[in-house]
mmCIF file of C-alpha atoms and ligand atoms in Angstrom:
data_model
loop_
_atom_site.group_PDB
_atom_site.id
_atom_site.type_symbol
_atom_site.label_atom_id
_atom_site.label_comp_id
_atom_site.label_asym_id
_atom_site.label_seq_id
_atom_site.Cartn_x
_atom_site.Cartn_y
_atom_site.Cartn_z
ATOM 1 C CA MET J 30 216.392 168.095 182.729
ATOM 2 C CA LYS J 31 212.782 167.904 183.893
ATOM 3 C CA LEU J 32 210.014 169.069 181.584
ATOM 4 C CA GLN J 33 209.302 172.359 183.396
ATOM 5 C CA THR J 34 212.997 173.271 183.074
ATOM 6 C CA ARG J 35 213.096 172.303 179.398
ATOM 7 C CA ALA J 36 210.036 174.513 178.828
ATOM 8 C CA ILE J 37 212.013 177.467 180.192
ATOM 9 C CA VAL J 38 215.526 176.954 178.834
ATOM 10 C CA GLY J 39 214.606 175.030 175.671
ATOM 11 C CA SER J 40 214.196 178.215 173.638
ATOM 12 C CA ARG J 41 217.459 179.894 174.700
ATOM 13 C CA GLY J 42 220.844 179.759 173.003
ATOM 14 C CA ASN J 43 220.822 182.690 170.597
ATOM 15 C CA GLU J 44 224.058 184.543 169.946
ATOM 16 C CA HIS J 45 223.286 187.555 172.170
ATOM 17 C CA GLY J 46 222.111 185.593 175.185
ATOM 18 C CA ALA J 47 218.640 187.138 175.037
ATOM 19 C CA ILE J 48 216.258 185.357 177.400
ATOM 20 C CA VAL J 49 213.447 185.771 174.886
ATOM 21 C CA PRO J 50 214.418 184.443 171.442
ATOM 22 C CA PRO J 51 214.674 186.992 168.628
ATOM 23 C CA LEU J 52 211.847 187.521 166.153
ATOM 24 C CA PHE J 53 213.028 187.065 162.567
ATOM 25 C CA LEU J 54 210.381 188.532 160.275
ATOM 26 C CA SER J 55 212.407 188.128 157.099
ATOM 27 C CA SER J 56 210.684 186.117 154.378
ATOM 28 C CA THR J 57 213.966 185.759 152.490
ATOM 29 C CA PHE J 58 217.617 185.365 153.520
ATOM 30 C CA GLU J 59 220.848 186.456 151.875
ATOM 31 C CA THR J 60 222.924 183.396 150.991
ATOM 32 C CA ASP J 61 226.268 182.555 149.449
ATOM 33 C CA PRO J 62 225.606 181.951 145.728
ATOM 34 C CA ALA J 63 227.627 178.755 145.909
ATOM 35 C CA ASP J 64 225.581 177.489 148.864
ATOM 36 C CA THR J 65 222.365 175.912 147.587
ATOM 37 C CA ASP J 66 221.873 174.160 150.911
ATOM 38 C CA ALA J 67 221.742 177.110 153.330
ATOM 39 C CA ALA J 68 219.733 176.519 156.510
ATOM 40 C CA TYR J 69 217.657 179.628 155.834
ATOM 41 C CA MET J 70 216.713 180.796 152.345
ATOM 42 C CA TYR J 71 212.958 181.396 152.412
ATOM 43 C CA GLN J 72 210.512 181.573 155.306
ATOM 44 C CA ARG J 73 208.062 178.885 154.172
ATOM 45 C CA VAL J 74 210.907 176.356 154.181
ATOM 46 C CA ALA J 75 212.498 177.505 157.423
ATOM 47 C CA ASN J 76 212.610 180.539 159.695
ATOM 48 C CA PRO J 77 214.950 180.852 162.705
ATOM 49 C CA THR J 78 212.137 181.878 165.091
ATOM 50 C CA ARG J 79 210.015 178.936 163.967
ATOM 51 C CA THR J 80 213.062 176.681 164.388
ATOM 52 C CA VAL J 81 213.367 177.758 168.040
ATOM 53 C CA LEU J 82 209.717 176.825 168.636
ATOM 54 C CA GLU J 83 209.991 173.536 166.750
ATOM 55 C CA SER J 84 213.058 172.556 168.737
ATOM 56 C CA LEU J 85 211.333 173.512 172.021
ATOM 57 C CA LEU J 86 208.237 171.451 171.184
ATOM 58 C CA ALA J 87 210.395 168.465 170.203
ATOM 59 C CA GLN J 88 212.307 168.723 173.500
ATOM 60 C CA LEU J 89 209.075 168.712 175.532
ATOM 61 C CA GLU J 90 207.932 165.578 173.767
ATOM 62 C CA GLY J 91 211.343 163.900 173.982
ATOM 63 C CA ALA J 92 211.306 163.820 170.162
ATOM 64 C CA GLU J 93 214.022 164.240 167.555
ATOM 65 C CA TYR J 94 211.940 166.348 165.198
ATOM 66 C CA GLY J 95 209.233 168.997 165.609
ATOM 67 C CA PHE J 96 207.197 170.868 162.982
ATOM 68 C CA ALA J 97 204.987 173.906 163.513
ATOM 69 C CA PHE J 98 201.946 174.499 161.332
ATOM 70 C CA ALA J 99 199.411 177.308 160.974
ATOM 71 C CA THR J 100 196.650 175.319 162.731
ATOM 72 C CA GLY J 101 196.063 171.922 164.312
ATOM 73 C CA MET J 102 194.143 170.896 161.192
ATOM 74 C CA ALA J 103 197.083 171.904 158.975
ATOM 75 C CA ALA J 104 199.282 169.576 161.076
ATOM 76 C CA THR J 105 196.756 166.734 160.748
ATOM 77 C CA ALA J 106 196.444 167.373 157.000
ATOM 78 C CA ALA J 107 200.250 167.170 156.719
ATOM 79 C CA VAL J 108 200.161 163.759 158.432
ATOM 80 C CA PHE J 109 197.584 162.623 155.848
ATOM 81 C CA ALA J 110 199.272 164.337 152.895
ATOM 82 C CA HIS J 111 201.490 161.400 151.942
ATOM 83 C CA LEU J 112 198.745 158.787 151.799
ATOM 84 C CA GLU J 113 198.346 157.298 148.358
ATOM 85 C CA SER J 114 195.512 155.947 146.302
ATOM 86 C CA GLY J 115 194.815 152.382 147.446
ATOM 87 C CA ASP J 116 195.997 152.945 151.008
ATOM 88 C CA HIS J 117 193.721 151.933 153.888
ATOM 89 C CA VAL J 118 193.513 153.900 157.135
ATOM 90 C CA LEU J 119 191.837 153.103 160.467
ATOM 91 C CA VAL J 120 190.530 156.230 162.184
ATOM 92 C CA ALA J 121 188.879 156.364 165.621
ATOM 93 C CA ALA J 122 185.198 157.232 165.113
ATOM 94 C CA SER J 123 185.424 159.750 167.961
ATOM 95 C CA VAL J 124 188.283 161.869 166.551
ATOM 96 C CA TYR J 125 188.076 165.647 166.368
ATOM 97 C CA GLY J 126 185.378 166.818 163.945
ATOM 98 C CA GLY J 127 187.814 168.346 161.452
ATOM 99 C CA THR J 128 189.856 165.141 161.351
ATOM 100 C CA HIS J 129 186.658 163.133 160.899
ATOM 101 C CA ARG J 130 185.625 165.390 158.028
ATOM 102 C CA TYR J 131 189.030 165.043 156.365
ATOM 103 C CA ALA J 132 188.832 161.258 156.620
ATOM 104 C CA SER J 133 185.227 161.023 155.446
ATOM 105 C CA GLU J 134 185.432 163.569 152.608
ATOM 106 C CA VAL J 135 189.004 164.128 151.435
ATOM 107 C CA PHE J 136 190.224 160.510 151.641
ATOM 108 C CA ALA J 137 187.576 159.473 149.116
ATOM 109 C CA ARG J 138 188.971 161.996 146.621
ATOM 110 C CA GLN J 139 192.527 160.812 147.353
ATOM 111 C CA GLY J 140 191.434 157.218 146.725
ATOM 112 C CA VAL J 141 192.252 156.333 150.325
ATOM 113 C CA ALA J 142 189.975 153.773 152.002
ATOM 114 C CA VAL J 143 189.006 154.445 155.607
ATOM 115 C CA ASP J 144 187.264 152.513 158.344
ATOM 116 C CA PHE J 145 186.012 154.441 161.366
ATOM 117 C CA VAL J 146 186.522 152.369 164.499
ATOM 118 C CA SER J 147 184.023 153.005 167.295
ATOM 119 C CA ASP J 148 185.510 150.580 169.814
ATOM 120 C CA LEU J 149 189.304 150.652 169.628
ATOM 121 C CA ALA J 150 189.594 148.199 172.532
ATOM 122 C CA ALA J 151 187.983 145.627 170.226
ATOM 123 C CA LEU J 152 190.330 146.280 167.287
ATOM 124 C CA THR J 153 191.902 143.013 166.095
ATOM 125 C CA ASP J 154 194.216 141.725 163.360
ATOM 126 C CA ALA J 155 191.102 141.095 161.248
ATOM 127 C CA ASP J 156 190.477 144.851 160.965
ATOM 128 C CA PHE J 157 193.751 145.321 159.077
ATOM 129 C CA THR J 158 194.196 144.720 155.354
ATOM 130 C CA ASP J 159 197.508 144.386 153.539
ATOM 131 C CA ARG J 160 197.055 148.052 152.521
ATOM 132 C CA THR J 161 196.456 149.377 156.064
ATOM 133 C CA CYS J 162 199.232 151.907 156.543
ATOM 134 C CA MET J 163 197.972 154.140 159.360
ATOM 135 C CA VAL J 164 195.950 154.052 162.590
ATOM 136 C CA PHE J 165 194.873 157.479 163.897
ATOM 137 C CA VAL J 166 193.456 157.937 167.422
ATOM 138 C CA GLU J 167 192.872 160.430 170.231
ATOM 139 C CA THR J 168 192.957 159.629 173.931
ATOM 140 C CA PRO J 169 191.047 160.697 175.913
ATOM 141 C CA THR J 170 188.277 161.159 173.354
ATOM 142 C CA ASN J 171 186.105 164.200 172.865
ATOM 143 C CA PRO J 172 183.671 164.850 174.506
ATOM 144 C CA THR J 173 183.037 161.547 176.338
ATOM 145 C CA LEU J 174 186.621 161.219 177.687
ATOM 146 C CA ARG J 175 186.998 157.538 176.849
ATOM 147 C CA VAL J 176 190.525 156.138 177.119
ATOM 148 C CA VAL J 177 192.439 154.251 174.435
ATOM 149 C CA ASP J 178 195.449 152.009 175.161
ATOM 150 C CA ILE J 179 198.337 153.659 173.277
ATOM 151 C CA ALA J 180 201.000 150.961 173.820
ATOM 152 C CA HIS J 181 198.618 148.121 172.919
ATOM 153 C CA LEU J 182 197.398 149.778 169.708
ATOM 154 C CA ALA J 183 200.909 150.845 168.693
ATOM 155 C CA ALA J 184 202.042 147.206 168.930
ATOM 156 C CA LEU J 185 198.985 146.033 166.970
ATOM 157 C CA ALA J 186 199.538 148.642 164.224
ATOM 158 C CA HIS J 187 203.236 147.818 163.993
ATOM 159 C CA ARG J 188 202.493 144.105 163.591
ATOM 160 C CA HIS J 189 200.769 145.107 160.364
ATOM 161 C CA GLY J 190 203.429 147.578 159.277
ATOM 162 C CA ALA J 191 201.083 150.524 159.894
ATOM 163 C CA LEU J 192 202.015 153.883 161.405
ATOM 164 C CA PHE J 193 200.390 154.724 164.716
ATOM 165 C CA VAL J 194 199.412 158.392 165.084
ATOM 166 C CA VAL J 195 198.046 160.002 168.261
ATOM 167 C CA ASP J 196 196.363 163.406 168.482
ATOM 168 C CA ASN J 197 197.607 164.439 171.943
ATOM 169 C CA THR J 198 195.807 167.805 172.161
ATOM 170 C CA PHE J 199 193.810 166.953 175.317
ATOM 171 C CA MET J 200 196.805 165.766 177.377
ATOM 172 C CA THR J 201 199.859 167.622 175.969
ATOM 173 C CA PRO J 202 203.368 166.217 176.552
ATOM 174 C CA VAL J 203 203.145 167.434 180.151
ATOM 175 C CA LEU J 204 200.678 164.632 180.966
ATOM 176 C CA GLN J 205 201.157 162.051 178.211
ATOM 177 C CA ARG J 206 203.992 161.315 175.774
ATOM 178 C CA PRO J 207 202.720 158.870 173.137
ATOM 179 C CA LEU J 208 206.103 158.595 171.349
ATOM 180 C CA GLU J 209 207.536 157.002 174.510
ATOM 181 C CA LEU J 210 204.638 154.526 174.465
ATOM 182 C CA GLY J 211 205.282 153.403 170.883
ATOM 183 C CA ALA J 212 203.446 155.946 168.724
ATOM 184 C CA ASP J 213 205.249 156.977 165.528
ATOM 185 C CA VAL J 214 203.767 160.443 165.248
ATOM 186 C CA VAL J 215 202.084 162.902 167.613
ATOM 187 C CA VAL J 216 199.925 165.753 166.341
ATOM 188 C CA GLN J 217 198.512 168.516 168.499
ATOM 189 C CA SER J 218 196.390 171.577 168.153
ATOM 190 C CA ALA J 219 198.578 174.174 169.892
ATOM 191 C CA THR J 220 195.513 176.417 169.763
ATOM 192 C CA LYS J 221 194.336 174.650 172.935
ATOM 193 C CA PHE J 222 196.545 173.955 175.990
ATOM 194 C CA LEU J 223 199.956 174.788 174.449
ATOM 195 C CA GLY J 224 198.788 178.307 173.575
ATOM 196 C CA GLY J 225 196.455 178.390 176.561
ATOM 197 C CA HIS J 226 195.061 181.909 176.127
ATOM 198 C CA SER J 227 192.667 181.582 173.150
ATOM 199 C CA ASP J 228 194.666 184.165 171.217
ATOM 200 C CA LEU J 229 196.431 182.084 168.580
ATOM 201 C CA LEU J 230 195.979 179.171 166.175
ATOM 202 C CA ALA J 231 198.814 176.674 165.677
ATOM 203 C CA GLY J 232 199.511 172.988 165.141
ATOM 204 C CA VAL J 233 202.441 170.690 165.888
ATOM 205 C CA ILE J 234 203.816 167.393 164.627
ATOM 206 C CA THR J 235 206.549 165.531 166.498
ATOM 207 C CA THR J 236 208.290 162.288 165.543
ATOM 208 C CA ASN J 237 211.525 160.355 165.988
ATOM 209 C CA ASP J 238 211.422 158.839 162.508
ATOM 210 C CA PRO J 239 213.818 160.543 160.038
ATOM 211 C CA ALA J 240 211.879 159.362 156.963
ATOM 212 C CA LEU J 241 208.637 160.798 158.357
ATOM 213 C CA ALA J 242 210.498 163.976 159.316
ATOM 214 C CA GLU J 243 211.456 164.371 155.666
ATOM 215 C CA GLN J 244 207.791 164.017 154.683
ATOM 216 C CA TYR J 245 206.745 166.740 157.129
ATOM 217 C CA THR J 246 209.564 169.011 155.945
ATOM 218 C CA ALA J 247 208.219 168.482 152.438
ATOM 219 C CA ALA J 248 204.659 169.123 153.641
ATOM 220 C CA GLN J 249 205.735 172.490 155.056
ATOM 221 C CA LYS J 250 207.564 173.369 151.870
ATOM 222 C CA THR J 251 204.937 172.147 149.412
ATOM 223 C CA TRP J 252 201.586 172.414 151.233
ATOM 224 C CA GLY J 253 202.823 175.625 152.785
ATOM 225 C CA ALA J 254 200.551 175.876 155.842
ATOM 226 C CA VAL J 255 203.439 176.879 158.149
ATOM 227 C CA LEU J 256 203.280 178.896 161.356
ATOM 228 C CA ASP J 257 204.276 182.571 161.008
ATOM 229 C CA PRO J 258 207.228 183.805 163.110
ATOM 230 C CA GLN J 259 205.181 186.215 165.271
ATOM 231 C CA THR J 260 202.841 183.448 166.392
ATOM 232 C CA ALA J 261 205.797 181.079 166.785
ATOM 233 C CA LEU J 262 207.413 183.497 169.238
ATOM 234 C CA ARG J 263 204.122 184.047 171.100
ATOM 235 C CA LEU J 264 203.779 180.254 171.401
ATOM 236 C CA VAL J 265 207.338 179.926 172.772
ATOM 237 C CA GLN J 266 206.349 182.364 175.529
ATOM 238 C CA CYS J 267 203.087 180.484 176.212
ATOM 239 C CA VAL J 268 204.773 177.082 176.407
ATOM 240 C CA LYS J 269 207.022 178.312 179.239
ATOM 241 C CA THR J 270 203.995 178.392 181.576
ATOM 242 C CA LEU J 271 202.254 175.300 180.160
ATOM 243 C CA PRO J 272 203.257 172.927 183.011
ATOM 244 C CA LEU J 273 202.239 175.521 185.623
ATOM 245 C CA ARG J 274 198.936 176.312 183.951
ATOM 246 C CA LEU J 275 198.082 172.673 183.438
ATOM 247 C CA ALA J 276 198.925 171.801 187.050
ATOM 248 C CA GLN J 277 196.470 174.431 188.277
ATOM 249 C CA GLN J 278 193.874 173.480 185.651
ATOM 250 C CA GLN J 279 194.146 169.828 186.677
ATOM 251 C CA ARG J 280 193.881 170.647 190.404
ATOM 252 C CA ASN J 281 190.730 172.624 189.645
ATOM 253 C CA ALA J 282 189.392 169.782 187.485
ATOM 254 C CA GLU J 283 189.962 167.280 190.309
ATOM 255 C CA ALA J 284 188.091 169.515 192.751
ATOM 256 C CA LEU J 285 185.267 169.901 190.233
ATOM 257 C CA VAL J 286 185.077 166.115 189.793
ATOM 258 C CA ARG J 287 184.462 165.837 193.548
ATOM 259 C CA TYR J 288 181.884 168.637 193.408
ATOM 260 C CA PHE J 289 179.966 167.482 190.308
ATOM 261 C CA SER J 290 179.987 163.800 191.308
ATOM 262 C CA GLU J 291 177.936 164.635 194.404
ATOM 263 C CA HIS J 292 175.593 167.097 192.746
ATOM 264 C CA PRO J 293 172.059 165.784 192.161
ATOM 265 C CA ALA J 294 171.732 167.844 188.953
ATOM 266 C CA VAL J 295 174.528 165.796 187.333
ATOM 267 C CA ALA J 296 173.404 162.385 186.043
ATOM 268 C CA THR J 297 176.757 161.251 184.612
ATOM 269 C CA LEU J 298 180.188 162.766 185.106
ATOM 270 C CA MET J 299 182.845 162.002 182.499
ATOM 271 C CA TYR J 300 186.619 162.353 182.895
ATOM 272 C CA PRO J 301 189.456 160.036 181.806
ATOM 273 C CA GLY J 302 188.887 156.683 183.511
ATOM 274 C CA TRP J 303 185.230 157.307 184.456
ATOM 275 C CA TYR J 304 183.939 154.636 182.083
ATOM 276 C CA SER J 305 185.456 151.475 183.585
ATOM 277 C CA ALA J 306 188.124 150.200 185.936
ATOM 278 C CA GLU J 307 190.022 148.963 182.886
ATOM 279 C CA GLU J 308 190.119 152.406 181.275
ATOM 280 C CA ARG J 309 191.107 153.930 184.612
ATOM 281 C CA ASP J 310 194.073 151.543 184.818
ATOM 282 C CA ILE J 311 195.125 152.209 181.223
ATOM 283 C CA HIS J 312 194.947 155.958 181.753
ATOM 284 C CA ALA J 313 196.896 155.731 185.031
ATOM 285 C CA ARG J 314 199.574 153.759 183.190
ATOM 286 C CA GLN J 315 199.965 156.103 180.231
ATOM 287 C CA ALA J 316 199.162 159.575 181.602
ATOM 288 C CA ASP J 317 199.968 161.698 184.650
ATOM 289 C CA GLY J 318 196.465 162.774 185.577
ATOM 290 C CA ILE J 319 192.969 163.472 184.308
ATOM 291 C CA GLY J 320 193.857 166.705 182.513
ATOM 292 C CA ALA J 321 191.395 169.568 182.555
ATOM 293 C CA VAL J 322 188.408 168.607 180.417
ATOM 294 C CA LEU J 323 185.264 167.111 181.978
ATOM 295 C CA SER J 324 181.848 166.396 180.547
ATOM 296 C CA LEU J 325 178.598 166.290 182.466
ATOM 297 C CA GLU J 326 175.276 164.884 181.514
ATOM 298 C CA LEU J 327 172.708 166.927 183.382
ATOM 299 C CA ALA J 328 169.823 165.078 185.018
ATOM 300 C CA GLU J 329 166.471 164.945 183.192
ATOM 301 C CA GLY J 330 164.543 168.138 183.804
ATOM 302 C CA VAL J 331 167.613 170.316 184.395
ATOM 303 C CA ASP J 332 167.514 172.969 181.677
ATOM 304 C CA TRP J 333 171.058 173.051 180.261
ATOM 305 C CA MET J 334 170.486 176.361 178.520
ATOM 306 C CA ALA J 335 169.271 178.036 181.706
ATOM 307 C CA TRP J 336 172.343 176.607 183.476
ATOM 308 C CA VAL J 337 174.926 177.940 181.009
ATOM 309 C CA ARG J 338 173.112 181.278 180.676
ATOM 310 C CA SER J 339 173.353 181.731 184.450
ATOM 311 C CA LEU J 340 177.124 181.232 184.561
ATOM 312 C CA GLN J 341 178.956 184.437 185.418
ATOM 313 C CA ILE J 342 182.572 183.201 185.582
ATOM 314 C CA ALA J 343 182.708 180.261 183.170
ATOM 315 C CA ALA J 344 182.108 181.364 179.572
ATOM 316 C CA PHE J 345 179.871 179.541 177.094
ATOM 317 C CA ALA J 346 182.335 178.991 174.235
ATOM 318 C CA VAL J 347 183.816 176.170 172.177
ATOM 319 C CA SER J 348 187.558 175.320 172.363
ATOM 320 C CA LEU J 349 189.537 174.242 175.420
ATOM 321 C CA GLY J 350 192.839 174.646 177.193
ATOM 322 C CA ASP J 351 192.374 178.337 177.972
ATOM 323 C CA VAL J 352 193.259 179.822 181.367
ATOM 324 C CA ALA J 353 189.556 180.757 181.437
ATOM 325 C CA THR J 354 186.947 178.043 182.069
ATOM 326 C CA LEU J 355 184.896 177.382 178.924
ATOM 327 C CA VAL J 356 181.650 175.425 178.769
ATOM 328 C CA CYS J 357 180.223 174.121 175.498
ATOM 329 C CA HIS J 358 177.225 172.065 174.383
ATOM 330 C CA PRO J 359 178.516 169.528 171.855
ATOM 331 C CA ALA J 360 175.082 168.452 170.545
ATOM 332 C CA SER J 361 174.387 171.974 169.255
ATOM 333 C CA SER J 362 177.928 173.018 168.321
ATOM 334 C CA THR J 363 180.818 170.654 167.580
ATOM 335 C CA HIS J 364 178.511 167.680 166.920
ATOM 336 C CA GLU J 365 175.560 169.645 165.593
ATOM 337 C CA ASP J 366 175.060 167.729 162.354
ATOM 338 C CA MET J 367 174.523 164.407 164.165
ATOM 339 C CA ASP J 368 170.909 163.281 164.554
ATOM 340 C CA ASP J 369 169.621 161.698 167.770
ATOM 341 C CA ALA J 370 170.570 158.186 166.662
ATOM 342 C CA ALA J 371 174.129 159.235 165.773
ATOM 343 C CA LEU J 372 174.416 161.143 169.055
ATOM 344 C CA ALA J 373 173.249 158.079 170.987
ATOM 345 C CA ALA J 374 175.717 155.858 169.096
ATOM 346 C CA ALA J 375 178.491 158.268 170.096
ATOM 347 C CA GLY J 376 177.349 158.098 173.736
ATOM 348 C CA LEU J 377 176.352 161.715 173.572
ATOM 349 C CA SER J 378 173.083 163.240 174.765
ATOM 350 C CA ARG J 379 171.536 166.679 174.414
ATOM 351 C CA GLN J 380 171.987 167.076 178.180
ATOM 352 C CA LEU J 381 175.774 166.782 177.831
ATOM 353 C CA LEU J 382 177.994 169.796 178.499
ATOM 354 C CA ARG J 383 181.773 169.893 178.208
ATOM 355 C CA VAL J 384 183.697 171.901 180.779
ATOM 356 C CA ALA J 385 187.261 172.919 179.841
ATOM 357 C CA VAL J 386 188.634 173.953 183.211
ATOM 358 C CA GLY J 387 190.717 177.128 183.597
ATOM 359 C CA ILE J 388 193.009 178.480 186.326
ATOM 360 C CA GLU J 389 190.481 180.580 188.269
ATOM 361 C CA ASP J 390 190.126 180.022 192.023
ATOM 362 C CA VAL J 391 188.123 176.809 192.140
ATOM 363 C CA ASP J 392 185.940 178.028 195.039
ATOM 364 C CA ASP J 393 184.646 180.779 192.765
ATOM 365 C CA LEU J 394 184.007 178.268 189.968
ATOM 366 C CA ILE J 395 182.056 175.981 192.316
ATOM 367 C CA GLU J 396 180.009 178.938 193.556
ATOM 368 C CA ASP J 397 179.339 179.946 189.935
ATOM 369 C CA PHE J 398 178.201 176.439 188.945
ATOM 370 C CA SER J 399 176.097 176.068 192.126
ATOM 371 C CA ARG J 400 174.292 179.364 191.617
ATOM 372 C CA ALA J 401 173.575 178.372 188.021
ATOM 373 C CA PHE J 402 172.217 174.968 189.118
ATOM 374 C CA GLU J 403 169.790 176.723 191.460
ATOM 375 C CA VAL J 404 168.518 178.854 188.586
ATOM 376 C CA ALA J 405 168.323 175.871 186.207
ATOM 377 C CA ALA J 406 166.433 173.779 188.774
ATOM 378 C CA SER J 407 163.880 176.529 189.366
ATOM 379 C CA THR J 408 163.438 177.100 185.618
ATOM 380 C CA PRO J 409 160.604 174.733 184.672
ATOM 381 C CA ALA J 410 161.816 172.191 182.136
ATOM 382 C CA PRO J 411 160.648 173.700 178.877
ATOM 383 C CA GLU J 412 157.584 171.638 177.884
ATOM 384 C CA SER J 413 157.152 174.083 175.055
ATOM 385 C CA ALA J 414 160.782 173.757 173.907
ATOM 386 C CA PRO J 415 161.118 172.654 170.294
ATOM 387 C CA ALA J 416 161.516 168.916 169.847
ATOM 388 C CA PRO J 417 165.086 168.039 168.860
ATOM 389 C CA ASP J 418 164.233 167.348 165.223
ATOM 390 C CA SER J 419 162.380 170.630 164.830
ATOM 391 C CA ALA J 420 165.189 172.609 166.481
ATOM 392 C CA PRO J 421 166.586 175.321 164.249
ATOM 393 C CA THR J 422 169.372 173.847 162.146
ATOM 394 C CA ASN J 423 170.182 176.836 159.991
ATOM 395 C CA ARG J 424 172.116 178.832 162.554
ATOM 396 C CA HIS J 425 175.433 177.635 161.170
ATOM 397 C CA ASP J 426 176.514 176.418 157.824
ATOM 398 C CA PRO J 427 176.350 172.620 158.292
ATOM 399 C CA GLU J 428 179.561 172.408 156.253
ATOM 400 C CA ASP J 429 181.192 174.274 159.062
ATOM 401 C CA SER J 430 179.683 172.379 161.958
ATOM 402 C CA HIS J 431 182.820 170.362 162.661
ATOM 403 C CA ALA J 432 185.081 173.362 162.415
ATOM 404 C CA ARG J 433 185.246 174.026 166.114
HETATM 405 C C1 PLP L 14 190.978 171.857 168.100
HETATM 406 C C2 PLP L 14 191.457 170.513 167.808
HETATM 407 C C3 PLP L 14 192.055 170.195 166.574
HETATM 408 C C4 PLP L 14 192.187 171.208 165.457
HETATM 409 O O1 PLP L 14 193.004 172.257 165.809
HETATM 410 P P1 PLP L 14 192.906 173.728 165.156
HETATM 411 O O2 PLP L 14 194.062 174.426 165.745
HETATM 412 O O3 PLP L 14 191.577 174.292 165.558
HETATM 413 O O4 PLP L 14 192.998 173.554 163.684
HETATM 414 C C5 PLP L 14 192.525 168.915 166.384
HETATM 415 N N1 PLP L 14 192.413 167.965 167.345
HETATM 416 C C6 PLP L 14 191.832 168.228 168.534
HETATM 417 C C7 PLP L 14 191.709 167.136 169.539
HETATM 418 C C8 PLP L 14 191.328 169.497 168.806
HETATM 419 O O5 PLP L 14 190.731 169.745 169.980
#
């Protein structure tokens, strides 16, 4: 069966033939006193509605095992939960802020050594130690949409006996299936494209490895950050339209690439493959399209704040994957605690905006962006604007600055 069909029929099969799976709210289940191994005893361990979702997500990915967590970060934390003191982990420097914070703050307390890798294409055998047990990456990266070679890195990690983990949130299994390319584990924030409507938080792990599956079962049972059955059912319903939504989002994104690439107010346009011919080839090999996240660096003198304030259709908001187009400014939100040097090292400027493309009619989006460019161009570049290092920094708790 093709993926769109699996998305529809993958959640069926209940005893009454209901097209929508039943919602089991029960936290506890009556069991035979002699049966200590019942499939359902207590909701944290397993719940039939969650099982339907987990099986559906595994089927989309072509995986044996799927696990649903309360958030994407809970899924990532479950992947890290079995690391031990003395272990060494290689983490892409550009990973999601929450993952970066876990690796830079929690690993130290766990006694886990970490190296952040800024150029994964340059990773060699010399970067591995005899305690390296995991390599964790995202492709494409956020927000500069750089591409990482999944099959190449999986082979490199495996040569050193390390697990290769991919956060596949930006592509989803519709566009990219890392397990088929050699990854051992895929994590995703289902809050983004899988949910697709900005009305739920959820996370997913998928794997084909039975020993890892046991670890994630234990993580659900012992760490306890599982997905509740109501949200699990809502996510089942959302996943049915994921391929359709993403197809429309990607069509819109492709049209916007054509539009932005010719617009004089855009200095650099970023989408998977933009960086080099090599990355374009890698992405074409491992994914079925550019997805629906673009980043634009506005030309000098174009006032980004005037531009986003003038948008009437696209919303200024963090997050991505929604049916609504969302625009965010990484330097003042997701990457707010980086100084100018750190931003430059990450290839990120204060003129950079990320556009997470929705399913609106793309002609309306282009008109919206164009109108806003006219306003931004006629707004004199703010000579009197605060210099970056005197910009207010107390708007958010810095501890929380990677939370989005
Ligand atoms: C949002 C996001 C996460 C975290 O997911 P939550 O559901 O917000 O916890 C992890 N990875 C990526 C790439 C994300 O975009």
